[in-house]
GROMACS .gro file of C-alpha atoms in nm:
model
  318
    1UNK     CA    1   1.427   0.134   0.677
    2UNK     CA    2   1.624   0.035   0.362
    3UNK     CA    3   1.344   0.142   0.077
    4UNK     CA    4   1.356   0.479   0.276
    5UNK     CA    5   1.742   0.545   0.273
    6UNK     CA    6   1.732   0.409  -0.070
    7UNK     CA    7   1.430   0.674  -0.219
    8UNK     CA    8   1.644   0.960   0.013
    9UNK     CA    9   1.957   0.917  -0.172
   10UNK     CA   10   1.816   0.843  -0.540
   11UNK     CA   11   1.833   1.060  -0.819
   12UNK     CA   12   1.371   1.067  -0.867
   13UNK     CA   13   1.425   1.293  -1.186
   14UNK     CA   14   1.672   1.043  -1.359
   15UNK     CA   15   1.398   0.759  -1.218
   16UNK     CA   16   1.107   0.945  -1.412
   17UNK     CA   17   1.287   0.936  -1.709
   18UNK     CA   18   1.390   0.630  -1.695
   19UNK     CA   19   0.973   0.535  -1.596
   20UNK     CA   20   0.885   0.761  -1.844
   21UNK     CA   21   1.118   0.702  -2.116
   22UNK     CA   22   1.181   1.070  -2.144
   23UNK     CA   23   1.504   1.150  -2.110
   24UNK     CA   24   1.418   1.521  -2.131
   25UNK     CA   25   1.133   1.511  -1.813
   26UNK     CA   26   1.200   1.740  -1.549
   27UNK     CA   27   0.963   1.804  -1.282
   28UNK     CA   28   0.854   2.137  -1.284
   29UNK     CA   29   0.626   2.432  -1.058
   30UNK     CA   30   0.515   2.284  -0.721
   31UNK     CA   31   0.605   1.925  -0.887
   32UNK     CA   32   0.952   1.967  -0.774
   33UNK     CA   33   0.968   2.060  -0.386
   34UNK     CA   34   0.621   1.802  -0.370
   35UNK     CA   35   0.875   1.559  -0.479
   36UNK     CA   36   1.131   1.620  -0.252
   37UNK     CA   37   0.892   1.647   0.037
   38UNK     CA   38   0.751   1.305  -0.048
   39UNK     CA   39   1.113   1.195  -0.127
   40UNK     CA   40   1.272   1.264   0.277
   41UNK     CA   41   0.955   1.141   0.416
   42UNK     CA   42   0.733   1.436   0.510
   43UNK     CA   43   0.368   1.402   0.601
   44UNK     CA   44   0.108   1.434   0.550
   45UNK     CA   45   0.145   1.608   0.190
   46UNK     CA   46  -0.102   1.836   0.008
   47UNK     CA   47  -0.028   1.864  -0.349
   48UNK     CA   48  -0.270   2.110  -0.530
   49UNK     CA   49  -0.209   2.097  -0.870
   50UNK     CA   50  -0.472   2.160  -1.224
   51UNK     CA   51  -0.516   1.893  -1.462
   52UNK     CA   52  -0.222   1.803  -1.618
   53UNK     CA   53   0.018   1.931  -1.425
   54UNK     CA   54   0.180   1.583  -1.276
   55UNK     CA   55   0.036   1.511  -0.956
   56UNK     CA   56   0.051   1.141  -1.009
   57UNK     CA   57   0.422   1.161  -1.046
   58UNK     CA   58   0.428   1.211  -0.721
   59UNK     CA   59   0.342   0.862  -0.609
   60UNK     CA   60   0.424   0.686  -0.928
   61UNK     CA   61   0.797   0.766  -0.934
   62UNK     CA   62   0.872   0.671  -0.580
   63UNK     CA   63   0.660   0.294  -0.635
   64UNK     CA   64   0.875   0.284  -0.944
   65UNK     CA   65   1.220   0.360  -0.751
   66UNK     CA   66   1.102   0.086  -0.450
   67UNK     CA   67   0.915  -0.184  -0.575
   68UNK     CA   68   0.939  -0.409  -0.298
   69UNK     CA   69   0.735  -0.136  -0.100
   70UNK     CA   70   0.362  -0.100  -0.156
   71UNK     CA   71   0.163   0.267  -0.226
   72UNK     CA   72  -0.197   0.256  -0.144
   73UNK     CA   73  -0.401   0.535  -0.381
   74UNK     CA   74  -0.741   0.549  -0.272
   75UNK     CA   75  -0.953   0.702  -0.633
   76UNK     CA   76  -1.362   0.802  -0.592
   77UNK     CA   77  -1.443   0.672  -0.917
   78UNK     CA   78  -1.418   0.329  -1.130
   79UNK     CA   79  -1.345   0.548  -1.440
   80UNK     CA   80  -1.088   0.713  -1.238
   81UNK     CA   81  -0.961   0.389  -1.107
   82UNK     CA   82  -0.947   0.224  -1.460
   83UNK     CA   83  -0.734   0.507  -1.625
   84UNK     CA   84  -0.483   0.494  -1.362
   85UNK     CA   85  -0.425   0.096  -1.379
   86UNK     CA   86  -0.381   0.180  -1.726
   87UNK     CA   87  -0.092   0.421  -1.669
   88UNK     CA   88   0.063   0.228  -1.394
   89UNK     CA   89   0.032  -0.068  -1.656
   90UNK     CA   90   0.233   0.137  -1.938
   91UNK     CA   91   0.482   0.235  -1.697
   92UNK     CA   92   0.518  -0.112  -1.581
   93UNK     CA   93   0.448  -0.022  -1.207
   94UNK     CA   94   0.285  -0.355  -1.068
   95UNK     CA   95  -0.084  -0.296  -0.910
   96UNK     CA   96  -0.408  -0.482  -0.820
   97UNK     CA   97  -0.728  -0.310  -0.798
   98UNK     CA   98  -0.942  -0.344  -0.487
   99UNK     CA   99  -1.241  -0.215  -0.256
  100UNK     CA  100  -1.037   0.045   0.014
  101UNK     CA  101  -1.337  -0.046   0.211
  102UNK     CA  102  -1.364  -0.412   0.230
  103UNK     CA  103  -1.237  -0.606   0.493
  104UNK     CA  104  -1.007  -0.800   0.326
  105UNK     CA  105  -0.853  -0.487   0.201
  106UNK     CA  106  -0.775  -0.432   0.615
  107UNK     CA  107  -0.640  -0.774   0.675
  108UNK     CA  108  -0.446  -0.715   0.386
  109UNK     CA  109  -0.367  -0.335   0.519
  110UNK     CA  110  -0.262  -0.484   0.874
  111UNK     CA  111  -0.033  -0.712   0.656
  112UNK     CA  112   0.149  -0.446   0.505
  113UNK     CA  113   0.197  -0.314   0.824
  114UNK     CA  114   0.328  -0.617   1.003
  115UNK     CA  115   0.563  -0.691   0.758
  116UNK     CA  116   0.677  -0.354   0.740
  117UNK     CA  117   0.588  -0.298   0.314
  118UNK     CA  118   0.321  -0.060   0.358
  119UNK     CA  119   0.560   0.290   0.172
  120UNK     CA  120   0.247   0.507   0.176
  121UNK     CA  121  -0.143   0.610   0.139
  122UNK     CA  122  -0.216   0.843  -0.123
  123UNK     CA  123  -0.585   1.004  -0.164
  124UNK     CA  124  -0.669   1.080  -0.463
  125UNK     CA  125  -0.873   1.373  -0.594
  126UNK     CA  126  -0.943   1.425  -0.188
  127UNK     CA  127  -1.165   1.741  -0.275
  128UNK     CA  128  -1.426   1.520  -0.263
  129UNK     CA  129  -1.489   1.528   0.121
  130UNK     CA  130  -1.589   1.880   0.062
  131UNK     CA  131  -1.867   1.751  -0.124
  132UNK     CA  132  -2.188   1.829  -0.030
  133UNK     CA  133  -2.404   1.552  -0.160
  134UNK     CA  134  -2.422   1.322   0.132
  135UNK     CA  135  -2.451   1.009  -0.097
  136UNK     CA  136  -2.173   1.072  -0.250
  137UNK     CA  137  -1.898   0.843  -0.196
  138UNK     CA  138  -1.969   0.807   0.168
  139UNK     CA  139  -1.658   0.568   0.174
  140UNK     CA  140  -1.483   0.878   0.138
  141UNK     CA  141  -1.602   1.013   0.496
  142UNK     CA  142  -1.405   0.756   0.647
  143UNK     CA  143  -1.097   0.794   0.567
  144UNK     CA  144  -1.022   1.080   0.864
  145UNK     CA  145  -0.960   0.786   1.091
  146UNK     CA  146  -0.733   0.602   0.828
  147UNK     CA  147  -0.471   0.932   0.875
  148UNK     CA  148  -0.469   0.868   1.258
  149UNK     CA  149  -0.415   0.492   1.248
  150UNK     CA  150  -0.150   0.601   0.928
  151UNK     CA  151   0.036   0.861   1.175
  152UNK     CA  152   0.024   0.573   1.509
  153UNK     CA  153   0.139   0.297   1.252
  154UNK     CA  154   0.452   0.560   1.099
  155UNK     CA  155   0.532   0.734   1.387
  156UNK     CA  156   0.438   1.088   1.275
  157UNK     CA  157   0.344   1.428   1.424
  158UNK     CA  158   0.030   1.512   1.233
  159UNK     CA  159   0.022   1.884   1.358
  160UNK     CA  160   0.149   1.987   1.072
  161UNK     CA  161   0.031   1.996   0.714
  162UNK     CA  162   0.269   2.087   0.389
  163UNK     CA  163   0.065   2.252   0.119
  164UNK     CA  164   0.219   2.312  -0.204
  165UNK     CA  165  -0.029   2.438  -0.431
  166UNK     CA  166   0.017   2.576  -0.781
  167UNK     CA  167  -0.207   2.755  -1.010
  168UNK     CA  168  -0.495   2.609  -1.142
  169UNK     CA  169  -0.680   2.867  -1.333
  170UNK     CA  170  -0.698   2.795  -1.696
  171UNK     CA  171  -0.620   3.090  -1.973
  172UNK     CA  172  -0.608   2.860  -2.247
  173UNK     CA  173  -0.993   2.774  -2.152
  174UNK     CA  174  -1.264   3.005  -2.307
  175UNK     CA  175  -1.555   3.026  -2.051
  176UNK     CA  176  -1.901   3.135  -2.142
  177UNK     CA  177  -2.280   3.027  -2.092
  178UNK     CA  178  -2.521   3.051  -2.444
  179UNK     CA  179  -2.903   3.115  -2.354
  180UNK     CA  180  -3.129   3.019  -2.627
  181UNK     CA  181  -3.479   3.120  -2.687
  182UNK     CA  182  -3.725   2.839  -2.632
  183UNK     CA  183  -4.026   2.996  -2.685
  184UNK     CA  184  -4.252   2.727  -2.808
  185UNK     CA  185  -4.014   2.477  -2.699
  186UNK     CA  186  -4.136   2.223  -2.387
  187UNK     CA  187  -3.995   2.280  -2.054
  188UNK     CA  188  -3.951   1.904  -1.998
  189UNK     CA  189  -3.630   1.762  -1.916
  190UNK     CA  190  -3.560   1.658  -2.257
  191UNK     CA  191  -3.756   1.852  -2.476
  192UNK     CA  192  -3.553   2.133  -2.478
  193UNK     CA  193  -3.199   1.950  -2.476
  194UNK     CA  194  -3.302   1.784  -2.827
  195UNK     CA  195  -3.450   2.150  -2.973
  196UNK     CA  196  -3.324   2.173  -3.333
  197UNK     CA  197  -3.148   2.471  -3.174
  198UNK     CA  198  -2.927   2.320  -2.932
  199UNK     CA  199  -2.837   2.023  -3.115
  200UNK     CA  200  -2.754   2.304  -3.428
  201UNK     CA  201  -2.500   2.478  -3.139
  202UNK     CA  202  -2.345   2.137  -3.006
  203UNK     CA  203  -2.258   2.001  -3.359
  204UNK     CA  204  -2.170   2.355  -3.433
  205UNK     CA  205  -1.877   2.325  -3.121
  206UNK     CA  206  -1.779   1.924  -3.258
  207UNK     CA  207  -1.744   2.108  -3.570
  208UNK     CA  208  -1.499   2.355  -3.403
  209UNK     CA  209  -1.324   2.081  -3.189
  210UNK     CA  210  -1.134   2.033  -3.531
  211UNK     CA  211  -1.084   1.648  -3.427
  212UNK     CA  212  -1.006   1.696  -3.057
  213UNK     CA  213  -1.257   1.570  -2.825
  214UNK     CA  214  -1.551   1.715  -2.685
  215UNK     CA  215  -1.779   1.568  -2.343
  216UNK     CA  216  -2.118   1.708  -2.288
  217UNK     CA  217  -2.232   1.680  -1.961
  218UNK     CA  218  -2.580   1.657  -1.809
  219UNK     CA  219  -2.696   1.618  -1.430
  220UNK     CA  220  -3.004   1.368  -1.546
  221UNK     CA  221  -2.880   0.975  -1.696
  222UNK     CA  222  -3.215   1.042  -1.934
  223UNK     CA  223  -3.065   1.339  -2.065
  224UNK     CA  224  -2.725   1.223  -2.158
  225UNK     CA  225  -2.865   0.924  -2.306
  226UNK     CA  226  -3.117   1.108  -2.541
  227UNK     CA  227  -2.832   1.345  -2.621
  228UNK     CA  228  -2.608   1.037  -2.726
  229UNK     CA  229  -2.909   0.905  -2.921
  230UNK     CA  230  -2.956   1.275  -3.123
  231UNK     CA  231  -2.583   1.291  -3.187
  232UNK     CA  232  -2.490   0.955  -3.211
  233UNK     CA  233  -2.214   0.940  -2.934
  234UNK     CA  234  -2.081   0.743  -2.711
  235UNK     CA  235  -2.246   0.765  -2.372
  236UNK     CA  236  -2.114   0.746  -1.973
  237UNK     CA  237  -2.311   0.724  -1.633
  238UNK     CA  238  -2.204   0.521  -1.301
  239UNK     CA  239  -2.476   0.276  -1.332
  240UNK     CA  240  -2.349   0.179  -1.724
  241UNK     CA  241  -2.227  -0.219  -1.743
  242UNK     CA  242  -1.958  -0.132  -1.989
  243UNK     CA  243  -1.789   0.143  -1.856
  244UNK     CA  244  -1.471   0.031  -1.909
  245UNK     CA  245  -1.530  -0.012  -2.265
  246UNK     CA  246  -1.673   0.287  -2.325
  247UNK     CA  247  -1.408   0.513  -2.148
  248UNK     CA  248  -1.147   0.331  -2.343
  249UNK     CA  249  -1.290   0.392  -2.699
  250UNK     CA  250  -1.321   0.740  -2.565
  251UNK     CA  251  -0.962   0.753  -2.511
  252UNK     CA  252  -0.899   0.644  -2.885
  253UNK     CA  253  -1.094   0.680  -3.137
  254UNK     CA  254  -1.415   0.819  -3.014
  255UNK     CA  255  -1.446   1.180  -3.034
  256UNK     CA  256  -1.772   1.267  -2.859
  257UNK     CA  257  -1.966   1.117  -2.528
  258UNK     CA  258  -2.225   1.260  -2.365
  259UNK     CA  259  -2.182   1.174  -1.965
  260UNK     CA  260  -2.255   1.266  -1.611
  261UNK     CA  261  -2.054   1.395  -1.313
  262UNK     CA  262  -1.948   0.987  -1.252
  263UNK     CA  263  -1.652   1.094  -1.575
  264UNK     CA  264  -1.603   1.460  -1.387
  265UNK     CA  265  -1.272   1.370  -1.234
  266UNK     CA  266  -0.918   1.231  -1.318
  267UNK     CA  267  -0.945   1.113  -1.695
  268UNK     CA  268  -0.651   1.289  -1.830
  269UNK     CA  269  -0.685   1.317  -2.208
  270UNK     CA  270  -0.448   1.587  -2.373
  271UNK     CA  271  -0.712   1.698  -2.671
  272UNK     CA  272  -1.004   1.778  -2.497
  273UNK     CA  273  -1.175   2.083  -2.688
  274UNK     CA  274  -1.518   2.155  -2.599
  275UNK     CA  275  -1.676   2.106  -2.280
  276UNK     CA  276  -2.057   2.180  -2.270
  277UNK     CA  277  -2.318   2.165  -1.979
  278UNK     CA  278  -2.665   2.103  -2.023
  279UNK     CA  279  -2.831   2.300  -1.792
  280UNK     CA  280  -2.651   2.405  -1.478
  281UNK     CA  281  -2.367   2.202  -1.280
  282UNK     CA  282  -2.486   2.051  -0.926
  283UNK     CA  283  -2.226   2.243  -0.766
  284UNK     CA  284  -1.937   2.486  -0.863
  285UNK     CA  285  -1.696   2.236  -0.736
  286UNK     CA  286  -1.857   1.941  -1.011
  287UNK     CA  287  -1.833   2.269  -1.271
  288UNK     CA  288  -1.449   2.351  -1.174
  289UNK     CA  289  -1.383   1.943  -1.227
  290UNK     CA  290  -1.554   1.888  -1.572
  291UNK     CA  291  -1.469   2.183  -1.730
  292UNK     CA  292  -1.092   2.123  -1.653
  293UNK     CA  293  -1.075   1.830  -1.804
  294UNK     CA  294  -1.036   2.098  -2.127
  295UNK     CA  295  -0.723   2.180  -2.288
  296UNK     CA  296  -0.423   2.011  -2.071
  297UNK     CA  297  -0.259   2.010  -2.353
  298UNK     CA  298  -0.169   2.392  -2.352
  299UNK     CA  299  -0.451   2.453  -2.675
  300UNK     CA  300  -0.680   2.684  -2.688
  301UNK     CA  301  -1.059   2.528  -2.586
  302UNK     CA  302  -1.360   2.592  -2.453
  303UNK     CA  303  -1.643   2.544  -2.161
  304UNK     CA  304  -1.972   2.603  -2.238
  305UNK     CA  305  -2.292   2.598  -2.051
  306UNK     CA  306  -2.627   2.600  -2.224
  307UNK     CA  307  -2.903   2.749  -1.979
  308UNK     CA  308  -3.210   2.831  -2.187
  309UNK     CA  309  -3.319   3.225  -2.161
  310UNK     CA  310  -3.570   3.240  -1.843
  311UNK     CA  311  -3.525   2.928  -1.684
  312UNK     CA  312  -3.268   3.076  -1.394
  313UNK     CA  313  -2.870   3.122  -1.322
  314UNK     CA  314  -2.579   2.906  -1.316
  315UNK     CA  315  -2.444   3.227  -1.111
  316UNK     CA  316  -2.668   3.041  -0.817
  317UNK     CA  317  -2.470   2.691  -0.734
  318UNK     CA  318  -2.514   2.593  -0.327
   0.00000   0.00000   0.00000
């Protein structure tokens, strides 16, 4: 195939720059044999790589070098989904949003196919099969046939699997969990979230945040709403209208949004200071997604949960 021989013998680190308008980018870590995996045609491809550290690249650069192909990414989330149409749109990589699971996404699948344009299917943020909240995403679930009809329609061996996984543990992120005293404080769901105490602590950590950003997340949409109300924030949940709008003065101007797990994955913003939980994460994995979205830049940050003294353990996710 010509796009193949012609991504096999290009120069994808003179590409990104050229993409990137950095004529200093190198790929670096697991970045660079990921590339050149993806490059000569291996798969499937695991990339396991923290926040930050370029896994988009990976499909970005070789839709950039071969633009007569087509790259299917497959995201969880519309927040996710909207912040990568807005990179692909700075880089000037052509794209068009759509439902993976409608069926004129599979006509238009089988027409890729037919006509021989279809370069790739990347899953995004995949971790999310592992997921143990049955309603979540249950889209996701069927992608598992998708690789075998992939592998039939590209002629692969799927025994094999290439892993390249980096580090993703985060020094630059200070971890803790603050346990207030509530006596005489209501045990409701929001009584305790807008205690004179709490709020003291989270404008205490905006404070700190020295003009970077800082989410506060919450597993209840009442709760990050009445936090958005005491602080006067911005404010994010999956069932919002103007989510769109909302994420995108987030990534200006906006310094401080209360949300739920629905802006947990994905949104890369370099100056993210101060993550803080209300209460206890869902789920280790949700906890590991939020609080990385803290300090990609390389500064130092933090990831606080607040878990009021008596009221049980965030050592005890399921």
């Amino acid at each position: 195939m010509e796009r193949r021989h012609q991504l096999a013998t290009m120069d994808l680190e003179a590409a990104a720059q050229r993409m990137t308008g950095r004529p200093n980018m190198r790929f670096w870590g697991v970045q660079d044999p990921a590339m050149w995996a993806i490059q000569w045609g291996e798969s499937p491809v695991v990339a396991v790589m923290p926040t930050g550290g370029g896994k988009s690249m990976l499909f970005m650069v070789p839709a950039f070098t071969a633009p007569r192909g087509t790259t299917i990414v497959v995201v969880p989330l519309v927040a996710l989904r909207a912040d990568m149409t807005r990179r692909c749109q700075e880089l000037s990589i052509s794209l068009t949003p759509e439902s993976a699971v409608s069926p004129d996404f599979q006509t238009f699948l089988n027409r890729l196919r037919w006509t021989r344009r279809l370069d790739r299917i990347v899953i995004d943020e995949c971790h999310v099969v592992l997921n143990d909240q049955r309603d979540f995403r249950p889209q996701m679930a069927q992608l598992g046939c998708m690789e075998d009809k992939l592998c039939q329609w590209m002629k692969h061996d799927r025994a094999a699997v290439t892993i390249y996984r980096a580090r993703t543990s985060r020094p630059n992120v200070a971890y803790r969990v603050w346990r207030p005293d509530m006596t005489g404080v209501g045990w409701g769901p929001y009584q305790w979230i807008e205690s004179e105490a709490v709020v003291a602590f989270i404008q205490d950590c905006i404070q700190w945040a020295a003009g970077g950003k800082v989410i506060i997340y919450a597993n209840i949409i009442g709760q990050v709403t009445a936090m958005a109300r005491v602080l006067g924030c911005e404010v994010y949940y999956s069932e919002q209208l103007d989510k769109a709008g909302v994420l995108a003065r987030f990534m200006g101007a906006s310094l401080v949004i209360a949300a739920t797990s629905a802006l947990g994955m994905g949104v890369d913003i370099p100056n993210i200071r101060s993550i803080i939980h209300i209460g206890t994460p869902r789920t280790l994995l949700d906890y590991a997604q939020e609080s990385g979205r803290a300090g990609w830049d390389g500064q130092r940050s933090e990831a606080i949960i607040i878990q009021p003294a008596g009221s049980g353990s965030p050592s005890t996710w399921g």
